[in-house]
Amino acid sequence: METRTASIAAGEESERVWLLEHPALYTAGTSADSRDLIDPDRFPVFKTGRGGQYTYHGPGQRVGYFMLDLKTRGRDVRAFVAGLEDLVITTLADFNVAADRRAGRIGVWVNLPDGSEAKIAAIGVRIRRWVSFHGISINVNPDLSHFSGIVPCGIAEHGVTSLEALSISATMTELDAALQNNFTKIFGPIEV
């Protein structure tokens, strides 16, 4: 990813979006607090250059890496992050999930039937030479117990959820099609 973003910044490569699933692992963003790594031996832990704190990635979770040239997209980091949030919110709406932002908390959130709130998608990006990298993760049907080895994104007072936990049946292929369609509406066409 870093090689690709450097090539984009140099004008040698085109923008790119990668959609993938990781094996079970934890990642530490640049703001990670070691006290939030509750079970350091549970899964491999990778330090990343993205913003944010600890998160889990694993099977059943769609990860999207966005390597976009923000020089041609307005050089506005806040607008870019808001665009990623809109991408997730709009995509989840395609599956009849009402998701939104929460003041003071990064990511995308839903209200649960019991009145509590839970994070369904995380966002962590980095910008170098006006090219973005890292991106989003959406919980489709991961093992939610895997989040218990960390304090996800440093937020202990709220849990995490998934489409499956909300009784929404969606395949990765269906989610990817919705992501691609909504990406084009928000960011314009790109090679995926």
GROMACS .gro file of N, CA and C in nm, residues 4 13-18 65 67-68 73 180 183-184 188-192:
model
   57
    4ARG      N    1   0.232   0.176  -0.343
    4ARG     CA    2   0.133   0.226  -0.437
    4ARG      C    3   0.105   0.375  -0.413
   13GLU      N    4   0.135   0.599  -1.099
   13GLU     CA    5   0.030   0.498  -1.091
   13GLU      C    6  -0.104   0.568  -1.074
   14SER      N    7  -0.212   0.495  -1.106
   14SER     CA    8  -0.346   0.549  -1.088
   14SER      C    9  -0.398   0.519  -0.948
   15GLU      N   10  -0.503   0.590  -0.911
   15GLU     CA   11  -0.567   0.565  -0.782
   15GLU      C   12  -0.615   0.420  -0.777
   16ARG      N   13  -0.634   0.373  -0.655
   16ARG     CA   14  -0.673   0.233  -0.639
   16ARG      C   15  -0.756   0.216  -0.513
   17VAL      N   16  -0.852   0.123  -0.519
   17VAL     CA   17  -0.928   0.080  -0.402
   17VAL      C   18  -0.912  -0.070  -0.390
   18TRP      N   19  -0.875  -0.116  -0.271
   18TRP     CA   20  -0.865  -0.260  -0.245
   18TRP      C   21  -0.973  -0.297  -0.145
   65TYR      N   22  -0.934  -0.037   0.150
   65TYR     CA   23  -0.818   0.054   0.149
   65TYR      C   24  -0.834   0.148   0.030
   67MET      N   25  -0.667   0.439  -0.183
   67MET     CA   26  -0.546   0.511  -0.222
   67MET      C   27  -0.587   0.614  -0.327
   68LEU      N   28  -0.624   0.733  -0.278
   68LEU     CA   29  -0.681   0.836  -0.363
   68LEU      C   30  -0.592   0.960  -0.363
   73ARG      N   31  -0.876   1.606  -0.562
   73ARG     CA   32  -1.006   1.593  -0.497
   73ARG      C   33  -1.028   1.701  -0.391
  180GLN      N   34  -1.916  -0.028  -0.422
  180GLN     CA   35  -1.868   0.026  -0.550
  180GLN      C   36  -1.968   0.125  -0.607
  183PHE      N   37  -1.956   0.438  -0.385
  183PHE     CA   38  -1.828   0.507  -0.401
  183PHE      C   39  -1.833   0.597  -0.524
  184THR      N   40  -1.884   0.544  -0.633
  184THR     CA   41  -1.891   0.622  -0.757
  184THR      C   42  -1.979   0.746  -0.739
  188GLY      N   43  -1.678   0.957  -0.733
  188GLY     CA   44  -1.660   0.951  -0.877
  188GLY      C   45  -1.598   0.819  -0.916
  189PRO      N   46  -1.588   0.794  -1.047
  189PRO     CA   47  -1.536   0.666  -1.094
  189PRO      C   48  -1.387   0.649  -1.061
  190ILE      N   49  -1.351   0.523  -1.041
  190ILE     CA   50  -1.211   0.488  -1.011
  190ILE      C   51  -1.187   0.344  -1.053
  191GLU      N   52  -1.063   0.312  -1.078
  191GLU     CA   53  -1.027   0.174  -1.106
  191GLU      C   54  -1.030   0.095  -0.976
  192VAL      N   55  -1.112  -0.008  -0.971
  192VAL     CA   56  -1.128  -0.088  -0.850
  192VAL      C   57  -1.073  -0.228  -0.873
   0.00000   0.00000   0.00000
